[in-house]
Coordinates of C-alpha atoms and ligand atoms in Angstrom, one line a residue:
X23 CA 151.7 -15.5 39.4
X24 CA 148.7 -15.5 37.3
X25 CA 146.6 -19.0 37.6
X26 CA 146.9 -20.9 34.1
X27 CA 144.6 -23.0 32.8
X28 CA 146.1 -26.8 32.8
X29 CA 147.3 -27.7 29.3
X30 CA 145.5 -30.3 27.5
X31 CA 146.8 -33.8 27.9
X32 CA 148.7 -35.3 25.1
X33 CA 147.0 -38.4 23.4
X34 CA 149.9 -40.9 23.6
X35 CA 148.1 -42.6 20.4
X36 CA 149.8 -40.7 17.8
X37 CA 152.9 -39.5 19.7
X38 CA 156.1 -40.1 18.4
X39 CA 159.2 -40.4 20.7
X40 CA 159.9 -36.9 21.0
X41 CA 156.5 -35.9 22.4
X42 CA 156.4 -39.2 24.6
X43 CA 159.9 -37.8 26.2
X44 CA 158.4 -34.6 26.6
X45 CA 155.8 -35.5 28.3
X46 CA 157.9 -37.7 30.7
X47 CA 160.5 -34.8 31.0
X48 CA 159.8 -33.9 34.6
X49 CA 158.6 -37.2 35.6
X50 CA 160.9 -39.8 34.4
X51 CA 163.2 -38.6 31.3
X52 CA 165.3 -41.9 31.1
X53 CA 165.6 -43.3 27.6
X54 CA 164.4 -46.6 28.5
X55 CA 161.3 -45.2 30.3
X56 CA 160.6 -43.3 27.1
X57 CA 160.7 -46.3 24.9
X58 CA 158.7 -48.4 27.4
X59 CA 155.7 -45.8 27.4
X60 CA 156.0 -45.6 23.5
X61 CA 156.0 -49.5 23.1
X62 CA 153.2 -49.7 25.6
X63 CA 151.2 -47.8 22.9
X64 CA 152.6 -48.7 19.6
X65 CA 153.4 -52.4 20.3
X66 CA 151.2 -53.7 23.2
X67 CA 148.1 -51.4 22.2
X68 CA 147.1 -50.9 25.6
X69 CA 143.6 -49.1 26.1
X70 CA 144.8 -47.0 29.1
X71 CA 147.8 -45.8 31.0
X72 CA 146.4 -47.9 33.8
X73 CA 147.1 -51.0 31.9
X74 CA 151.1 -50.2 31.7
X75 CA 151.8 -52.6 34.4
X76 CA 155.7 -52.4 34.5
X77 CA 155.2 -48.8 35.6
X78 CA 154.9 -47.9 39.0
X79 CA 151.6 -46.4 40.4
X80 CA 152.9 -43.1 41.1
X81 CA 154.4 -43.0 37.7
X82 CA 151.3 -43.9 35.9
X83 CA 149.2 -41.3 38.2
X84 CA 151.8 -38.7 36.7
X85 CA 151.6 -39.8 33.4
X86 CA 147.6 -39.5 33.6
X87 CA 147.7 -36.2 34.5
X88 CA 149.6 -35.2 31.4
X89 CA 148.3 -37.7 29.0
X90 CA 145.8 -40.2 28.0
X91 CA 145.2 -42.8 25.7
X92 CA 142.2 -42.4 23.4
X93 CA 141.3 -44.4 20.2
X94 CA 138.3 -44.0 17.8
X95 CA 135.5 -46.0 19.3
X96 CA 133.9 -49.2 17.4
X97 CA 130.1 -48.4 17.1
X98 CA 129.3 -51.0 14.7
X99 CA 130.6 -54.4 13.5
X100 CA 129.1 -56.3 10.8
X101 CA 129.8 -59.8 9.8
X102 CA 129.7 -61.0 6.1
X103 CA 129.0 -64.7 5.1
X104 CA 132.5 -64.6 3.5
X105 CA 134.3 -64.0 6.8
X106 CA 134.8 -60.3 6.2
X107 CA 134.1 -58.0 9.0
X108 CA 133.1 -54.3 8.5
X109 CA 133.4 -52.1 11.6
X110 CA 132.3 -48.3 12.0
X111 CA 134.6 -46.3 14.1
X112 CA 133.5 -42.9 15.6
X113 CA 135.9 -39.6 16.3
X114 CA 135.5 -37.3 19.1
X115 CA 133.9 -34.8 16.5
X116 CA 131.3 -37.5 15.8
X117 CA 132.4 -38.3 12.3
X118 CA 132.6 -41.9 11.4
X119 CA 134.6 -44.0 9.0
X120 CA 134.5 -47.7 8.3
X121 CA 137.4 -50.3 8.0
X122 CA 137.2 -53.8 7.0
X123 CA 139.1 -57.0 8.0
X124 CA 139.5 -59.8 5.6
X125 CA 140.6 -63.1 6.4
X126 CA 143.0 -64.5 3.9
X127 CA 144.7 -67.6 3.2
X128 CA 147.6 -67.5 5.7
X129 CA 147.1 -64.0 6.8
X130 CA 144.4 -61.3 7.6
X131 CA 144.4 -58.0 5.7
X132 CA 143.1 -54.9 7.7
X133 CA 142.0 -52.2 5.4
X134 CA 142.1 -48.6 7.0
X135 CA 140.5 -45.3 6.0
X136 CA 142.5 -41.9 5.9
X137 CA 139.7 -39.5 5.2
X138 CA 135.9 -39.3 6.2
X139 CA 134.8 -38.9 2.5
X140 CA 137.1 -38.0 -0.3
X141 CA 137.4 -35.0 -2.7
X142 CA 138.6 -37.1 -5.7
X143 CA 135.0 -37.6 -6.7
X144 CA 135.3 -40.8 -8.6
X145 CA 132.3 -41.5 -10.4
X146 CA 132.2 -45.3 -9.3
X147 CA 133.1 -44.8 -5.8
X148 CA 130.4 -44.5 -2.9
X149 CA 133.2 -42.4 -0.6
X150 CA 133.7 -40.1 -3.6
X151 CA 129.6 -39.9 -4.1
X152 CA 129.6 -38.6 -0.3
X153 CA 132.0 -35.7 -1.4
X154 CA 134.9 -34.5 0.7
X155 CA 135.7 -35.3 4.2
X156 CA 138.2 -34.3 6.8
X157 CA 141.5 -35.7 7.0
X158 CA 142.1 -37.9 9.9
X159 CA 145.1 -37.3 12.0
X160 CA 147.8 -39.8 12.4
X161 CA 146.6 -40.6 15.9
X162 CA 143.0 -41.3 14.3
X163 CA 144.6 -43.7 11.5
X164 CA 146.8 -45.5 14.0
X165 CA 144.1 -45.5 16.8
X166 CA 141.7 -47.2 13.8
X167 CA 144.5 -49.8 13.7
X168 CA 144.7 -50.2 17.5
X169 CA 141.0 -50.3 18.2
X170 CA 140.6 -52.9 15.4
X171 CA 143.4 -55.2 16.5
X172 CA 142.4 -55.3 20.1
X173 CA 138.6 -55.8 19.4
X174 CA 139.4 -58.6 17.0
X175 CA 142.2 -60.4 19.0
X176 CA 144.4 -60.0 16.1
X177 CA 147.6 -58.4 17.6
X178 CA 150.3 -60.7 17.1
X179 CA 149.0 -62.4 13.9
X180 CA 150.4 -62.2 10.3
X181 CA 148.8 -59.1 9.1
X182 CA 148.7 -57.0 6.0
X183 CA 147.6 -53.6 6.1
X184 CA 146.1 -51.6 3.0
X185 CA 145.2 -48.2 3.2
X186 CA 142.5 -48.7 0.7
X187 CA 139.6 -47.6 2.7
X188 CA 138.0 -44.1 2.7
X189 CA 139.7 -41.3 1.5
X190 CA 142.8 -40.5 -0.6
X191 CA 146.0 -41.4 1.4
X192 CA 148.1 -38.9 -0.8
X193 CA 145.8 -36.2 -0.2
X194 CA 146.4 -36.7 3.9
X195 CA 150.2 -37.1 3.6
X196 CA 150.7 -35.7 7.5
X197 CA 148.2 -38.2 8.7
X198 CA 149.6 -41.3 6.4
X199 CA 153.4 -40.4 7.3
X200 CA 152.5 -40.2 11.1
X201 CA 150.7 -43.5 10.9
X202 CA 153.4 -45.3 8.8
X203 CA 156.1 -43.9 11.5
X204 CA 154.0 -45.4 14.4
X205 CA 153.6 -48.7 12.5
X206 CA 157.3 -49.1 11.9
X207 CA 158.2 -51.0 14.8
X208 CA 155.5 -53.8 14.3
X209 CA 154.7 -53.9 10.7
X210 CA 157.1 -54.5 7.9
X211 CA 156.6 -51.8 5.1
X212 CA 156.5 -54.9 2.8
X213 CA 153.2 -55.8 4.4
X214 CA 151.8 -52.5 4.2
X215 CA 150.0 -51.2 0.7
X216 CA 148.8 -47.6 0.0
X217 CA 146.5 -47.2 -2.6
X218 CA 146.2 -43.9 -4.5
X219 CA 144.2 -42.5 -7.0
X220 CA 147.4 -41.0 -8.6
X221 CA 148.3 -37.7 -6.7
X222 CA 151.6 -37.1 -8.4
X223 CA 153.2 -35.0 -5.9
X224 CA 152.3 -37.1 -3.0
X225 CA 153.7 -40.1 -5.3
X226 CA 156.9 -38.2 -5.4
X227 CA 157.0 -37.6 -1.5
X228 CA 156.1 -41.1 -0.8
X229 CA 159.1 -42.1 -3.1
X230 CA 161.1 -40.1 -1.0
X231 CA 160.5 -42.2 2.4
X232 CA 163.1 -44.0 3.8
X233 CA 160.8 -47.1 4.5
X234 CA 158.4 -47.0 1.3
X235 CA 155.3 -49.0 1.7
X236 CA 154.0 -51.1 -1.3
X237 CA 152.4 -49.0 -3.9
X238 CA 148.8 -49.3 -5.6
X239 CA 147.8 -47.0 -8.3
X240 CA 143.9 -46.8 -9.2
X241 CA 144.6 -46.2 -12.9
X242 CA 140.8 -47.3 -14.0
X243 CA 141.2 -46.0 -17.6
X244 CA 143.4 -46.1 -20.6
X245 CA 143.0 -42.5 -22.2
X246 CA 143.3 -39.2 -20.5
X247 CA 139.6 -38.1 -21.7
X248 CA 138.0 -41.3 -20.0
X249 CA 140.2 -41.0 -16.7
X250 CA 139.0 -37.4 -16.5
X251 CA 135.5 -38.4 -16.7
X252 CA 136.0 -41.2 -14.3
X253 CA 138.1 -39.9 -11.9
X254 CA 138.0 -36.0 -12.0
X255 CA 140.2 -34.6 -9.5
X256 CA 142.9 -37.3 -10.0
X257 CA 143.1 -36.6 -13.7
X258 CA 144.6 -33.1 -12.9
X259 CA 147.5 -34.9 -13.4
X260 CA 147.6 -36.0 -16.8
X261 CA 148.2 -39.7 -17.7
X262 CA 151.6 -39.4 -19.1
X263 CA 152.7 -37.2 -15.9
X264 CA 151.3 -40.0 -13.7
X265 CA 153.4 -43.1 -15.5
X266 CA 156.6 -40.8 -15.2
X267 CA 155.9 -40.5 -11.5
X268 CA 155.5 -44.5 -11.5
X269 CA 158.6 -45.1 -13.5
X270 CA 160.4 -43.1 -10.9
X271 CA 159.0 -44.7 -8.2
X272 CA 162.1 -46.7 -6.6
X273 CA 161.1 -50.4 -5.8
X274 CA 163.1 -52.8 -4.2
X275 CA 164.3 -56.1 -5.9
X276 CA 161.2 -58.4 -6.9
X277 CA 158.5 -55.8 -5.9
X278 CA 155.8 -54.8 -8.5
X279 CA 153.6 -52.0 -8.5
X280 CA 149.8 -52.9 -8.3
X281 CA 147.8 -51.4 -10.9
X282 CA 143.9 -51.3 -9.7
X283 CA 141.4 -51.3 -12.5
X284 CA 137.7 -51.0 -11.9
X285 CA 135.9 -52.5 -14.6
X286 CA 132.6 -50.6 -15.5
X287 CA 130.3 -52.3 -17.9
X288 CA 129.9 -50.4 -21.1
X289 CA 132.6 -48.0 -19.9
X290 CA 136.3 -48.8 -19.6
X291 CA 135.7 -52.8 -20.5
X292 CA 136.3 -52.7 -24.2
X293 CA 138.7 -54.8 -26.2
X294 CA 140.6 -51.8 -27.1
X295 CA 140.8 -50.9 -23.5
X296 CA 142.0 -54.2 -22.8
X297 CA 144.9 -53.5 -25.7
X298 CA 145.9 -50.2 -24.4
X299 CA 146.5 -50.9 -21.0
X300 CA 149.7 -53.1 -21.5
X301 CA 151.0 -50.4 -24.1
X302 CA 150.5 -47.7 -21.5
X303 CA 152.4 -49.8 -18.9
X304 CA 155.3 -51.0 -21.1
X305 CA 158.3 -51.1 -19.0
X306 CA 156.9 -50.9 -15.7
X307 CA 157.1 -53.8 -13.0
X308 CA 153.4 -53.9 -12.4
X309 CA 150.6 -56.4 -11.6
X310 CA 147.1 -55.4 -12.8
X311 CA 144.4 -56.1 -10.6
X312 CA 141.2 -56.1 -12.2
X313 CA 138.2 -55.0 -9.8
X314 CA 134.7 -55.4 -11.1
X315 CA 132.6 -52.7 -9.7
X316 CA 131.1 -53.4 -6.6
X317 CA 127.4 -51.8 -7.3
X318 CA 125.6 -49.5 -5.3
X319 CA 121.9 -48.7 -6.7
X320 CA 121.5 -45.8 -4.4
X321 CA 125.0 -44.0 -4.7
X322 CA 126.2 -45.4 -8.0
X323 CA 123.0 -45.4 -10.2
X324 CA 123.3 -46.7 -13.4
X325 CA 126.6 -48.5 -13.1
X326 CA 127.3 -52.3 -13.4
X327 CA 130.1 -54.7 -13.2
X328 CA 130.7 -56.3 -16.9
X329 CA 129.4 -60.1 -17.0
X330 CA 132.0 -62.7 -16.2
X331 CA 132.7 -63.7 -19.7
X332 CA 133.9 -59.9 -20.4
X333 CA 135.6 -59.5 -17.4
X334 CA 137.8 -62.9 -18.5
X335 CA 138.0 -61.6 -21.9
X336 CA 139.5 -58.5 -20.7
X337 CA 142.0 -60.4 -18.4
X338 CA 142.9 -62.8 -21.3
X339 CA 144.1 -59.7 -23.4
X340 CA 146.3 -58.7 -20.8
X341 CA 147.5 -62.2 -20.0
X342 CA 148.3 -62.8 -24.0
X343 CA 150.6 -59.4 -23.5
X344 CA 152.5 -61.1 -20.7
X345 CA 151.1 -59.0 -18.1
X346 CA 150.7 -60.1 -14.5
X347 CA 147.0 -60.0 -14.0
X348 CA 144.4 -61.1 -11.3
X349 CA 140.9 -60.4 -10.8
X350 CA 139.8 -59.3 -7.4
X351 CA 136.4 -60.8 -6.7
X352 CA 135.6 -58.6 -3.9
X353 CA 135.0 -59.5 -0.3
X354 CA 132.3 -58.4 1.9
X355 CA 129.8 -57.2 -1.0
X356 CA 127.0 -58.7 1.1
X357 CA 127.4 -55.9 3.8
X358 CA 128.7 -53.2 1.7
X359 CA 132.4 -53.6 2.9
X360 CA 133.7 -53.9 -0.5
X361 CA 136.2 -51.6 -2.2
X362 CA 134.2 -48.4 -3.1
X363 CA 131.2 -49.3 -0.9
X364 CA 132.4 -47.7 2.4
X365 CA 130.5 -44.6 3.4
X366 CA 131.3 -44.0 6.9
X367 CA 128.0 -42.6 7.9
X368 CA 125.7 -45.0 9.5
X369 CA 123.0 -45.0 7.0
X370 CA 119.7 -46.3 8.6
X371 CA 118.2 -49.2 6.6
X372 CA 114.7 -48.8 5.7
X373 CA 111.9 -50.1 7.5
Ligands
SAH405 N1 141.5 -43.6 -2.7 C1 142.5 -44.4 -3.1 C2 142.2 -45.5 -2.0 C3 140.6 -46.0 -1.7 S1 139.7 -46.4 -3.0 C4 142.3 -45.0 -4.4 O1 141.4 -44.6 -5.1 O2 143.2 -45.8 -4.9 C5 140.4 -48.3 -3.3 C6 140.1 -49.0 -4.2 O3 138.8 -49.2 -4.7 C7 140.8 -48.4 -5.6 O4 141.3 -49.0 -6.4 C8 139.4 -47.9 -6.2 O5 139.4 -47.9 -7.6 C9 138.5 -48.8 -6.1 N2 137.1 -48.6 -6.1 C10 136.3 -47.7 -5.8 N3 135.1 -47.7 -5.9 C11 134.8 -49.2 -6.2 C12 133.6 -49.6 -6.8 N4 132.6 -49.3 -6.5 N5 133.6 -51.0 -7.0 C13 135.1 -51.5 -7.0 N6 136.4 -51.0 -6.8 C14 136.1 -49.7 -6.6
SF4_406 FE1 138.5 -41.2 -3.4 FE2 139.7 -43.9 -3.9 FE3 137.0 -43.5 -4.0 FE4 138.2 -42.1 -5.9 S1 138.3 -44.5 -5.5 S2 136.8 -41.4 -4.5 S3 140.0 -41.5 -4.9 S4 138.3 -43.1 -2.3

């Protein structure tokens, strides 16, 4: 027999039940054992096989020969005065993403990244300004969640998860779907929100999932021409096609689609915009989330949020048209952890 190079060990983070079963096949293939190992990773969030305390030592040793547990490493944590925590996580290839933990009333919201940059190239977004990155794997996305929960001690607490960090979730369906599957045992889909810039084929695929998360759509414009200027790659799907996909998105009773609208002074904040928005959204169960631009003079020169009076006037016009509207006064702005400010690379501070 020729000598074979040992097959690489499987990272149990990101493995589905079938992969766990395959790795246990010649050690201990009993179904309850497969469940046990799967749950050590997905529910108990253990950092090593050694920590799987109800497995015998020999079993842990045999498993360690074939598999391992590997999460992205947390390389930086920054606390904002408002309680927001920004974390930088590094992967094996050295790429870095950022994630954000936001204490809210009665729960904590964790915001995850799905790509190391973004190819959509929205002109108001730092992640977009950095250009396209690579897709994170399901293991890396789920590993982000595991690493964050372990390091913050949040495991077991009421949690909302939002895919609103770096990247476009519907351009990384493979990673997103695997992460959703791995979360399925511990986080209700009602507590998960996927935010998209409106990738129509991805929306259709999301709509077909048996356990659909909540949907947030970044509209950001009220005409196709304006949207094409602001969100070049997303506007490849015309507004009417996007709206059709939203009308077709199956919603459970009482659920609404969140429509995100970043307010940019002098660009998309006019009274005409405010009047057009309810017309576009007519007949859709939505809540509109107005997000005053989080500025970044380095990456987003020349772009500003409207002043408070103009923001309130915009919101009032929507409310007068019977729209459910809220203004998202972003958290974590002081430490560049707010929407659109995530950059992933550790940018050295001058001086
Ligand atoms: N790619 C997805 C999810 C990540 S962006 C999407 O675009 O929906 C998350 C949200 O942040 C989006 O609603 C986006 O419009 C918003 N956003 C991006 N840059 C921003 C900025 N500079 N200020 C405020 N919100 C921003
Ligand atoms: Fe990408 Fe979303 Fe930023 Fe647009 S707003 S560049 S889609 S991350």
